[in-house]
Every structure is written in C-alpha cells, then in structure tokens.
mmCIF file of C-alpha atoms in Angstrom:
data_model
loop_
_atom_site.group_PDB
_atom_site.id
_atom_site.type_symbol
_atom_site.label_atom_id
_atom_site.label_comp_id
_atom_site.label_asym_id
_atom_site.label_seq_id
_atom_site.Cartn_x
_atom_site.Cartn_y
_atom_site.Cartn_z
ATOM 1 C CA MET A 1 -21.984 64.006 50.564
ATOM 2 C CA THR A 2 -20.319 63.427 53.833
ATOM 3 C CA ASP A 3 -18.698 60.053 54.385
ATOM 4 C CA TYR A 4 -18.913 59.043 58.014
ATOM 5 C CA GLY A 5 -17.143 55.788 57.340
ATOM 6 C CA ALA A 6 -17.275 53.126 60.104
ATOM 7 C CA PHE A 7 -19.114 55.572 62.370
ATOM 8 C CA ALA A 8 -22.179 55.304 60.189
ATOM 9 C CA THR A 9 -21.996 51.468 59.791
ATOM 10 C CA ASP A 10 -20.564 49.996 62.981
ATOM 11 C CA PRO A 11 -21.720 50.487 66.610
ATOM 12 C CA LEU A 12 -19.421 52.688 68.586
ATOM 13 C CA PHE A 13 -16.394 50.662 69.944
ATOM 14 C CA GLY A 14 -18.291 47.504 69.026
ATOM 15 C CA LEU A 15 -20.665 48.014 71.896
ATOM 16 C CA PRO A 16 -24.171 46.278 71.853
ATOM 17 C CA LEU A 17 -25.850 49.642 71.546
ATOM 18 C CA GLN A 18 -29.255 48.230 70.799
ATOM 19 C CA GLU A 19 -29.424 46.479 74.210
ATOM 20 C CA LEU A 20 -27.686 49.342 75.930
ATOM 21 C CA TRP A 21 -30.238 51.846 74.830
ATOM 22 C CA PHE A 22 -33.094 49.545 75.745
ATOM 23 C CA GLY A 23 -31.528 49.366 79.258
ATOM 24 C CA LEU A 24 -30.883 53.132 79.295
ATOM 25 C CA VAL A 25 -34.558 53.938 78.505
ATOM 26 C CA PHE A 26 -35.723 51.806 81.441
ATOM 27 C CA PHE A 27 -32.925 53.112 83.663
ATOM 28 C CA ILE A 28 -34.280 56.710 83.063
ATOM 29 C CA LEU A 29 -37.741 55.482 83.832
ATOM 30 C CA GLY A 30 -36.366 54.025 87.025
ATOM 31 C CA MET A 31 -34.665 57.354 87.975
ATOM 32 C CA PHE A 32 -38.054 59.126 87.582
ATOM 33 C CA LEU A 33 -39.898 56.492 89.624
ATOM 34 C CA PHE A 34 -37.210 56.628 92.377
ATOM 35 C CA LEU A 35 -36.764 60.397 92.620
ATOM 36 C CA ASP A 36 -40.242 61.597 91.931
ATOM 37 C CA GLY A 37 -41.529 58.490 93.647
ATOM 38 C CA PHE A 38 -40.645 59.756 97.057
ATOM 39 C CA ASP A 39 -42.376 63.096 96.165
ATOM 40 C CA PHE A 40 -45.491 61.228 95.297
ATOM 41 C CA GLY A 41 -45.203 59.335 98.566
ATOM 42 C CA VAL A 42 -44.952 62.492 100.589
ATOM 43 C CA GLY A 43 -48.052 63.655 98.846
ATOM 44 C CA ALA A 44 -49.868 60.518 99.837
ATOM 45 C CA ILE A 45 -48.741 60.837 103.423
ATOM 46 C CA PHE A 46 -49.834 64.450 103.362
ATOM 47 C CA ALA A 47 -53.415 63.168 103.641
ATOM 48 C CA THR A 48 -52.782 61.785 107.074
ATOM 49 C CA ARG A 49 -51.629 65.080 108.577
ATOM 50 C CA ASP A 50 -54.037 67.576 110.134
ATOM 51 C CA ASP A 51 -51.646 69.950 111.843
ATOM 52 C CA ASP A 52 -50.783 72.947 109.733
ATOM 53 C CA GLU A 53 -47.091 72.968 110.874
ATOM 54 C CA GLU A 54 -46.691 69.354 110.013
ATOM 55 C CA ARG A 55 -48.166 69.917 106.560
ATOM 56 C CA GLU A 56 -45.787 72.731 105.988
ATOM 57 C CA THR A 57 -42.942 70.456 107.085
ATOM 58 C CA LEU A 58 -43.869 67.903 104.509
ATOM 59 C CA LEU A 59 -44.180 70.450 101.724
ATOM 60 C CA ALA A 60 -40.829 72.022 102.754
ATOM 61 C CA ALA A 61 -39.129 68.524 102.614
ATOM 62 C CA ILE A 62 -39.894 68.140 98.911
ATOM 63 C CA GLY A 63 -39.934 71.717 97.899
ATOM 64 C CA PRO A 64 -36.281 71.986 96.442
ATOM 65 C CA PHE A 65 -36.511 68.642 94.624
ATOM 66 C CA TRP A 66 -39.865 67.825 92.984
ATOM 67 C CA ASP A 67 -39.568 69.944 89.830
ATOM 68 C CA GLY A 68 -36.056 68.701 89.151
ATOM 69 C CA ASN A 69 -37.101 65.157 89.727
ATOM 70 C CA GLU A 70 -39.981 65.428 87.328
ATOM 71 C CA VAL A 71 -37.531 66.169 84.546
ATOM 72 C CA TRP A 72 -36.591 62.498 84.369
ATOM 73 C CA LEU A 73 -40.004 61.721 82.871
ATOM 74 C CA VAL A 74 -39.344 64.228 80.064
ATOM 75 C CA VAL A 75 -35.883 62.551 79.545
ATOM 76 C CA PHE A 76 -37.576 59.159 79.417
ATOM 77 C CA GLY A 77 -39.929 60.375 76.711
ATOM 78 C CA GLY A 78 -37.047 62.030 74.797
ATOM 79 C CA ALA A 79 -34.946 58.859 74.959
ATOM 80 C CA LEU A 80 -37.662 56.578 73.842
ATOM 81 C CA PHE A 81 -38.438 58.915 70.941
ATOM 82 C CA ALA A 82 -34.849 59.322 69.960
ATOM 83 C CA ALA A 83 -33.884 55.597 70.106
ATOM 84 C CA PHE A 84 -37.212 53.826 69.425
ATOM 85 C CA PRO A 85 -39.362 56.242 67.503
ATOM 86 C CA ALA A 86 -41.790 53.519 66.344
ATOM 87 C CA VAL A 87 -42.298 52.333 69.905
ATOM 88 C CA TYR A 88 -42.835 55.975 71.027
ATOM 89 C CA ALA A 89 -45.343 56.598 68.290
ATOM 90 C CA ASN A 90 -47.247 53.276 68.978
ATOM 91 C CA LEU A 91 -47.363 53.669 72.840
ATOM 92 C CA PHE A 92 -48.299 57.300 72.935
ATOM 93 C CA SER A 93 -51.048 56.899 70.255
ATOM 94 C CA ARG A 94 -52.414 53.648 71.701
ATOM 95 C CA HIS A 95 -52.342 54.982 75.275
ATOM 96 C CA TYR A 96 -53.040 58.668 74.710
ATOM 97 C CA LEU A 97 -55.717 58.792 77.360
ATOM 98 C CA LEU A 98 -53.293 57.278 79.937
ATOM 99 C CA MET A 99 -50.682 59.885 78.839
ATOM 100 C CA PHE A 100 -53.125 62.750 79.396
ATOM 101 C CA ALA A 101 -54.160 61.187 82.738
ATOM 102 C CA ILE A 102 -50.438 61.101 83.810
ATOM 103 C CA LEU A 103 -49.804 64.587 82.643
ATOM 104 C CA GLY A 104 -53.064 65.916 84.274
ATOM 105 C CA ALA A 105 -52.031 64.263 87.631
ATOM 106 C CA LEU A 106 -48.498 65.765 87.353
ATOM 107 C CA ILE A 107 -49.912 69.172 86.689
ATOM 108 C CA LEU A 108 -52.320 68.975 89.606
ATOM 109 C CA ARG A 109 -49.510 67.707 91.915
ATOM 110 C CA GLY A 110 -47.278 70.553 90.882
ATOM 111 C CA LEU A 111 -49.912 73.278 91.025
ATOM 112 C CA ALA A 112 -51.584 72.313 94.281
ATOM 113 C CA PRO A 113 -48.673 73.109 96.630
ATOM 114 C CA GLU A 114 -48.230 76.526 95.025
ATOM 115 C CA MET A 115 -51.886 77.439 95.379
ATOM 116 C CA TYR A 116 -51.924 76.032 98.913
ATOM 117 C CA GLU A 117 -49.391 78.558 100.000
ATOM 118 C CA GLN A 118 -51.205 81.437 98.422
ATOM 119 C CA ARG A 119 -53.952 81.924 101.039
ATOM 120 C CA HIS A 120 -54.053 80.866 104.629
ATOM 121 C CA ASP A 121 -57.780 80.210 104.496
ATOM 122 C CA GLU A 122 -59.093 76.956 105.862
ATOM 123 C CA ALA A 123 -61.446 76.164 102.972
ATOM 124 C CA TRP A 124 -58.878 77.125 100.379
ATOM 125 C CA GLN A 125 -56.050 75.043 101.877
ATOM 126 C CA THR A 126 -58.361 72.051 102.470
ATOM 127 C CA TRP A 127 -59.320 72.044 98.799
ATOM 128 C CA TRP A 128 -55.736 72.416 97.424
ATOM 129 C CA GLY A 129 -54.392 69.929 99.974
ATOM 130 C CA ARG A 130 -56.788 67.339 98.708
ATOM 131 C CA ALA A 131 -55.786 68.152 95.146
ATOM 132 C CA PHE A 132 -52.163 67.646 96.108
ATOM 133 C CA VAL A 133 -52.960 64.253 97.514
ATOM 134 C CA VAL A 134 -55.114 63.315 94.402
ATOM 135 C CA GLY A 135 -52.304 64.314 91.981
ATOM 136 C CA SER A 136 -49.632 62.564 94.151
ATOM 137 C CA VAL A 137 -51.529 59.277 94.266
ATOM 138 C CA SER A 138 -53.093 59.237 90.754
ATOM 139 C CA ALA A 139 -49.822 60.007 88.916
ATOM 140 C CA PRO A 140 -47.961 56.815 90.047
ATOM 141 C CA PHE A 141 -51.076 54.832 89.685
ATOM 142 C CA PHE A 142 -51.535 55.715 86.021
ATOM 143 C CA LEU A 143 -47.748 55.261 85.466
ATOM 144 C CA GLY A 144 -48.077 51.710 86.810
ATOM 145 C CA VAL A 145 -51.075 51.059 84.594
ATOM 146 C CA PHE A 146 -48.981 52.269 81.629
ATOM 147 C CA ALA A 147 -46.056 50.096 82.498
ATOM 148 C CA ALA A 148 -48.257 46.980 82.879
ATOM 149 C CA HIS A 149 -50.097 47.675 79.534
ATOM 150 C CA TRP A 150 -46.827 48.252 77.801
ATOM 151 C CA LEU A 151 -45.428 44.918 79.012
ATOM 152 C CA LEU A 152 -48.611 42.924 78.426
ATOM 153 C CA GLY A 153 -49.633 44.592 75.124
ATOM 154 C CA VAL A 154 -52.987 45.702 76.551
ATOM 155 C CA GLU A 155 -54.642 48.379 74.406
ATOM 156 C CA SER A 156 -57.585 49.302 76.691
ATOM 157 C CA LEU A 157 -57.569 52.195 79.138
ATOM 158 C CA LEU A 158 -57.740 50.004 82.192
ATOM 159 C CA SER A 159 -57.328 46.277 82.920
ATOM 160 C CA LEU A 160 -57.187 44.074 86.022
ATOM 161 C CA PRO A 161 -53.385 43.592 85.864
ATOM 162 C CA GLY A 162 -52.969 47.262 85.116
ATOM 163 C CA VAL A 163 -54.933 48.208 88.196
ATOM 164 C CA VAL A 164 -52.993 45.873 90.381
ATOM 165 C CA VAL A 165 -49.629 47.113 89.117
ATOM 166 C CA GLY A 166 -50.820 50.741 89.424
ATOM 167 C CA LEU A 167 -51.652 50.082 93.079
ATOM 168 C CA ALA A 168 -48.318 48.375 93.607
ATOM 169 C CA VAL A 169 -46.538 51.497 92.253
ATOM 170 C CA VAL A 170 -48.556 53.733 94.568
ATOM 171 C CA ALA A 171 -47.476 51.485 97.481
ATOM 172 C CA LEU A 172 -43.920 51.637 96.352
ATOM 173 C CA THR A 173 -44.002 55.407 96.309
ATOM 174 C CA VAL A 174 -45.407 55.476 99.810
ATOM 175 C CA VAL A 175 -42.467 53.226 100.876
ATOM 176 C CA ALA A 176 -40.128 55.736 99.298
ATOM 177 C CA GLY A 177 -41.862 58.713 100.803
ATOM 178 C CA VAL A 178 -41.710 57.169 104.305
ATOM 179 C CA GLY A 179 -37.949 56.559 103.884
ATOM 180 C CA PHE A 180 -37.426 60.167 102.720
ATOM 181 C CA LEU A 181 -39.531 61.831 105.354
ATOM 182 C CA ALA A 182 -37.933 59.696 108.172
ATOM 183 C CA MET A 183 -34.634 61.376 107.290
ATOM 184 C CA LYS A 184 -36.050 64.831 106.799
ATOM 185 C CA THR A 185 -38.236 65.111 109.958
ATOM 186 C CA ARG A 186 -37.740 64.771 113.714
ATOM 187 C CA GLY A 187 -39.834 64.012 116.830
ATOM 188 C CA SER A 188 -43.418 62.652 116.774
ATOM 189 C CA LEU A 189 -43.843 63.458 113.090
ATOM 190 C CA GLN A 190 -40.912 61.280 112.306
ATOM 191 C CA ARG A 191 -42.217 58.396 114.455
ATOM 192 C CA ASP A 192 -45.641 58.647 112.944
ATOM 193 C CA VAL A 193 -44.389 58.624 109.430
ATOM 194 C CA ALA A 194 -42.016 55.707 110.081
ATOM 195 C CA GLY A 195 -44.996 53.699 111.228
ATOM 196 C CA TYR A 196 -46.536 53.795 107.766
ATOM 197 C CA GLY A 197 -43.526 52.019 106.303
ATOM 198 C CA PRO A 198 -44.231 48.382 107.256
ATOM 199 C CA ARG A 199 -47.847 48.682 106.049
ATOM 200 C CA ALA A 200 -46.901 50.234 102.723
ATOM 201 C CA MET A 201 -44.228 47.544 102.245
ATOM 202 C CA ALA A 202 -46.691 44.807 103.074
ATOM 203 C CA ALA A 203 -49.165 46.248 100.569
ATOM 204 C CA TYR A 204 -46.365 46.455 97.858
ATOM 205 C CA LEU A 205 -45.163 43.001 98.338
ATOM 206 C CA ALA A 206 -48.719 41.578 98.369
ATOM 207 C CA LEU A 207 -49.589 43.343 95.117
ATOM 208 C CA VAL A 208 -46.318 42.147 93.490
ATOM 209 C CA VAL A 209 -47.091 38.514 94.585
ATOM 210 C CA VAL A 210 -50.591 38.852 93.029
ATOM 211 C CA THR A 211 -49.120 40.275 89.822
ATOM 212 C CA LEU A 212 -46.474 37.528 89.524
ATOM 213 C CA GLY A 213 -49.031 34.905 90.222
ATOM 214 C CA TYR A 214 -51.274 36.276 87.427
ATOM 215 C CA LEU A 215 -48.329 36.309 85.003
ATOM 216 C CA VAL A 216 -47.318 32.720 85.833
ATOM 217 C CA ALA A 217 -50.878 31.520 85.301
ATOM 218 C CA VAL A 218 -51.985 33.688 82.437
ATOM 219 C CA ARG A 219 -48.799 34.633 80.618
ATOM 220 C CA PRO A 220 -46.270 31.814 81.097
ATOM 221 C CA ASP A 221 -44.555 32.963 77.816
ATOM 222 C CA LEU A 222 -43.075 35.918 79.620
ATOM 223 C CA GLY A 223 -40.796 33.660 81.617
ATOM 224 C CA VAL A 224 -41.407 34.822 85.059
ATOM 225 C CA LEU A 225 -39.863 31.713 86.525
ATOM 226 C CA ALA A 226 -36.642 32.161 84.584
ATOM 227 C CA PRO A 227 -33.439 32.771 86.577
ATOM 228 C CA VAL A 228 -33.104 36.456 86.074
ATOM 229 C CA PRO A 229 -36.694 37.403 87.020
ATOM 230 C CA LEU A 230 -36.453 35.161 90.081
ATOM 231 C CA ALA A 231 -33.097 36.732 91.003
ATOM 232 C CA LEU A 232 -34.701 40.148 90.854
ATOM 233 C CA VAL A 233 -37.558 39.015 93.118
ATOM 234 C CA VAL A 234 -34.986 37.723 95.572
ATOM 235 C CA VAL A 235 -33.204 41.096 95.484
ATOM 236 C CA SER A 236 -36.466 42.839 96.099
ATOM 237 C CA LEU A 237 -37.240 40.617 99.140
ATOM 238 C CA ALA A 238 -33.784 41.248 100.544
ATOM 239 C CA ALA A 239 -34.148 45.067 100.053
ATOM 240 C CA ALA A 240 -37.682 44.938 101.615
ATOM 241 C CA ALA A 241 -36.235 43.146 104.690
ATOM 242 C CA GLY A 242 -33.434 45.662 104.948
ATOM 243 C CA TYR A 243 -35.914 48.513 104.736
ATOM 244 C CA LEU A 244 -38.137 47.049 107.546
ATOM 245 C CA LEU A 245 -35.226 46.285 109.776
ATOM 246 C CA SER A 246 -33.680 49.669 109.296
ATOM 247 C CA LEU A 247 -36.897 51.423 110.116
ATOM 248 C CA ARG A 248 -37.309 49.378 113.249
ATOM 249 C CA GLU A 249 -33.784 50.178 114.447
ATOM 250 C CA GLY A 250 -34.161 53.921 113.559
ATOM 251 C CA ARG A 251 -31.560 53.822 110.859
ATOM 252 C CA TYR A 252 -33.530 55.909 108.459
ATOM 253 C CA THR A 253 -30.851 56.829 105.988
ATOM 254 C CA LEU A 254 -30.149 53.153 105.455
ATOM 255 C CA ALA A 255 -33.896 52.489 105.066
ATOM 256 C CA PHE A 256 -34.081 55.106 102.394
ATOM 257 C CA GLY A 257 -30.995 53.583 100.753
ATOM 258 C CA THR A 258 -32.915 50.444 100.064
ATOM 259 C CA VAL A 259 -35.556 52.248 98.057
ATOM 260 C CA PRO A 260 -33.658 52.569 94.897
ATOM 261 C CA VAL A 261 -32.896 48.883 94.995
ATOM 262 C CA LEU A 262 -36.689 48.164 95.244
ATOM 263 C CA VAL A 263 -37.522 50.560 92.446
ATOM 264 C CA PHE A 264 -34.784 49.507 89.977
ATOM 265 C CA ALA A 265 -35.477 45.801 90.699
ATOM 266 C CA PHE A 266 -39.125 46.543 89.746
ATOM 267 C CA VAL A 267 -38.178 48.358 86.563
ATOM 268 C CA ALA A 268 -35.594 45.740 85.636
ATOM 269 C CA LEU A 269 -38.173 43.098 86.013
ATOM 270 C CA VAL A 270 -40.471 44.813 83.595
ATOM 271 C CA ALA A 271 -37.576 45.286 81.149
ATOM 272 C CA THR A 272 -36.371 41.660 81.562
ATOM 273 C CA LEU A 273 -39.804 40.222 80.986
ATOM 274 C CA MET A 274 -40.375 42.399 77.893
ATOM 275 C CA PHE A 275 -36.920 41.776 76.148
ATOM 276 C CA PRO A 276 -36.256 41.171 73.214
ATOM 277 C CA LEU A 277 -39.667 42.856 72.401
ATOM 278 C CA ALA A 278 -39.731 46.664 72.610
ATOM 279 C CA ASP A 279 -43.491 46.808 71.924
ATOM 280 C CA PRO A 280 -45.234 43.569 72.718
ATOM 281 C CA ALA A 281 -48.558 44.780 71.354
ATOM 282 C CA THR A 282 -47.168 44.985 67.815
ATOM 283 C CA GLY A 283 -44.406 42.423 68.149
ATOM 284 C CA LEU A 284 -41.636 44.913 67.476
ATOM 285 C CA THR A 285 -38.346 43.788 68.717
ATOM 286 C CA VAL A 286 -35.582 45.950 70.020
ATOM 287 C CA ALA A 287 -33.545 45.256 66.842
ATOM 288 C CA ASP A 288 -36.552 46.164 64.623
ATOM 289 C CA ALA A 289 -37.391 49.312 66.495
ATOM 290 C CA ILE A 290 -33.993 50.926 67.060
ATOM 291 C CA VAL A 291 -32.832 53.698 64.898
ATOM 292 C CA SER A 292 -29.970 53.277 62.415
ATOM 293 C CA VAL A 293 -26.287 53.065 63.445
ATOM 294 C CA LEU A 294 -25.269 56.621 62.773
ATOM 295 C CA PRO A 295 -27.868 58.479 64.917
ATOM 296 C CA LEU A 296 -27.367 55.772 67.549
ATOM 297 C CA ASN A 297 -23.639 56.491 67.701
ATOM 298 C CA ILE A 298 -24.211 60.174 67.816
ATOM 299 C CA MET A 299 -26.700 59.869 70.683
ATOM 300 C CA SER A 300 -24.424 57.558 72.534
ATOM 301 C CA VAL A 301 -21.588 60.133 72.459
ATOM 302 C CA ALA A 302 -23.952 62.930 73.467
ATOM 303 C CA SER A 303 -25.362 60.847 76.368
ATOM 304 C CA ALA A 304 -21.863 59.954 77.551
ATOM 305 C CA LEU A 305 -21.022 63.588 77.782
ATOM 306 C CA LEU A 306 -24.390 64.894 79.215
ATOM 307 C CA LEU A 307 -25.376 62.284 81.724
ATOM 308 C CA PRO A 308 -22.314 62.980 84.057
ATOM 309 C CA LEU A 309 -23.365 66.589 84.114
ATOM 310 C CA VAL A 310 -26.911 65.658 85.065
ATOM 311 C CA PHE A 311 -25.737 63.506 87.898
ATOM 312 C CA THR A 312 -23.392 66.256 89.100
ATOM 313 C CA TYR A 313 -26.253 68.653 89.174
ATOM 314 C CA PHE A 314 -28.413 66.332 91.128
ATOM 315 C CA GLY A 315 -25.491 65.523 93.481
ATOM 316 C CA ILE A 316 -25.065 69.260 94.241
ATOM 317 C CA LEU A 317 -28.811 69.715 94.628
ATOM 318 C CA TYR A 318 -29.256 66.919 97.111
ATOM 319 C CA SER A 319 -26.022 67.821 99.132
ATOM 320 C CA THR A 320 -27.172 71.414 99.350
ATOM 321 C CA PHE A 321 -30.544 70.590 100.820
ATOM 322 C CA SER A 322 -29.426 67.580 102.921
ATOM 323 C CA GLY A 323 -30.376 67.264 106.486
ATOM 324 C CA PRO A 324 -33.702 67.510 108.227
ATOM 325 C CA VAL A 325 -36.252 70.339 107.657
ATOM 326 C CA GLU A 326 -35.657 73.081 110.305
ATOM 327 C CA THR A 327 -38.416 74.580 112.379
ATOM 328 C CA GLY A 328 -40.128 77.347 110.552
ATOM 329 C CA GLU A 329 -39.084 76.253 107.128
ATOM 330 C CA SER A 330 -41.988 76.275 104.508
ATOM 331 C CA TYR A 331 -42.477 75.206 100.977
ATOM 332 C CA SER A 332 -42.115 78.707 99.484
#
C-alpha cells in the first residue's frame, strides 16, 4: 500500500484549501457569468435589431467566443463535483428541473445562430432569431434562480426572490452585452447599443436593491449588513458609476472593463453570504462537504498547472479576434 505521508494528511503548503476551493468554485462561476454573460446580453439586444446587416454584425461579434465561454459552466460543475461531491449531488438532484431548463436554454442559444445562417428565408430567420433571443434571456434567468435558491436553501422550482435575482442576472448580462458591443461595433449601431446601457444598469441596480431589502427583512441571519457584504455593494456602485460615465464619454473599452467588477462583486456577495455553509438547504458546511486531504492536494496541484494554460488560451483567443467587427463579416 502506497504511503503518501504528509501529502495525504496535511493541506498543501499549509494552505487553507477548504476555503480556497470554495472560493475557486465561485470564481469559476463568475468567469462563466462574465464571459458567457456578454454573449447572453448580445442575444437579448438582438431582439431590438430589424436590419439584417446589423443582426449579422451582432452574431459575428460573438461568433468566435461563445462556445469557448460556455466551457466555464462545465468547469464549474466539474469543480463542484470534485471538491464538494455531496453539495453537487444535493443541488443537482434538488434542482434537476432548473438544471434541465438551463441546459435547454443553452442548447437553444447555441443551435439558433447556426440554424439562422442556414437559410436566408424571412420566416426561417424570424423563427430562429426569436429562438436565439429566448435562449439568451432564459439561460441567465434560470442561472440567477439557481443561485438564489442555492443561497436561500429553497427547494421549489420558482420563488419570488429567485425570480427577482434571475431578472437581475438578465439585466447584468445586458449591461455586459452593451459594453462588449460598444467595443465591437461602429456608427449608428454603436450609438444605439450604447443607449441601452443606462437602462439596463438602472434595472440591475433596482433589482439588487429589492433583493438586498428582502434579505435584510426576511433573512437577517445571512448578515447582509456585515462589513464585507456592504463593501461589495459599495464596489458595485462604484463600478456602475464608472460604467455609466464611460459610456457617456464614449470610452467603451473602459466601460466594458467595469463589467467583470460588477459580475465578480455579485458572485462574491453570494459566496460571502453563504459561507461557511456550502449547502444551506441541508446545513452542510464547507468543512463537512469538502473531500479528504489527499484528493484535495492532488486537485490543487493539477489546477495550479492547468489554469494558467486555460487563461493563456483565452488570452490568445481574445487578442486574435480583438477590434471591431469589419463590414461584411458574418457569424459563419
């Protein structure tokens, strides 16, 4: 029998691996919400465009990115399963209808642009264009419902706080989509798209205020008014102000640069309110739900080696397709 010594009994380098992996799971979720979030936002904005050339421009803007961005959701599920298998089992069995709804929306969102490009027939493109919008809006909505139910321990398919958070996530993805498209487009399309930013931001902030008010009134045990959650709210407000000011001044790259701050502040707020629990519905804490030391150490080493490669890939991808969409470019 192999003796792994301290590697099997002590956390790697004495690091707080339980907390780090809890944070890593939510970081990966944040990466998905940020990167695929602007794809969702573009899909929502697609509904406002009637001109065929403008629609092609929107599809061309996300064409090189969306399938790679979607991988982060798979990584989130894999990390949750590897580090917190009991939480994974509880969440996915308790919310299996939500999981199917999210997957169905993602499939529709991915299939619709491909089908849209197959035939240049008005009825055909109208149908698949609408399917693209529905998939792009419903996926972040159901993801927001899932996040709210995970935090609050809700076991039903829908709830009032779940719906409000779902709508907030949809608004956040539109904020991201506006920032992305403002960088990738030019002329009247760019001006029109940028005009949606303030309204989407206002909707997001209003829905966040409603959610926080609900949590303060109904779930004071979560500690919404503690220093760290309040600091995250302040960071979000500062990022929102920077976003709006940058849009007004036409500094679209800077506006898009505030989006990850908003997204990760949102995800960090959920994680902060949940900790030290990993599954509030069952009362499982992070310490209770984490795997044993040996597999945790092995996964930590593997992650330290693989994550830089993943970020390098995405860096090359986004640098290769940087800059605005050129005239005549299409999704295919």
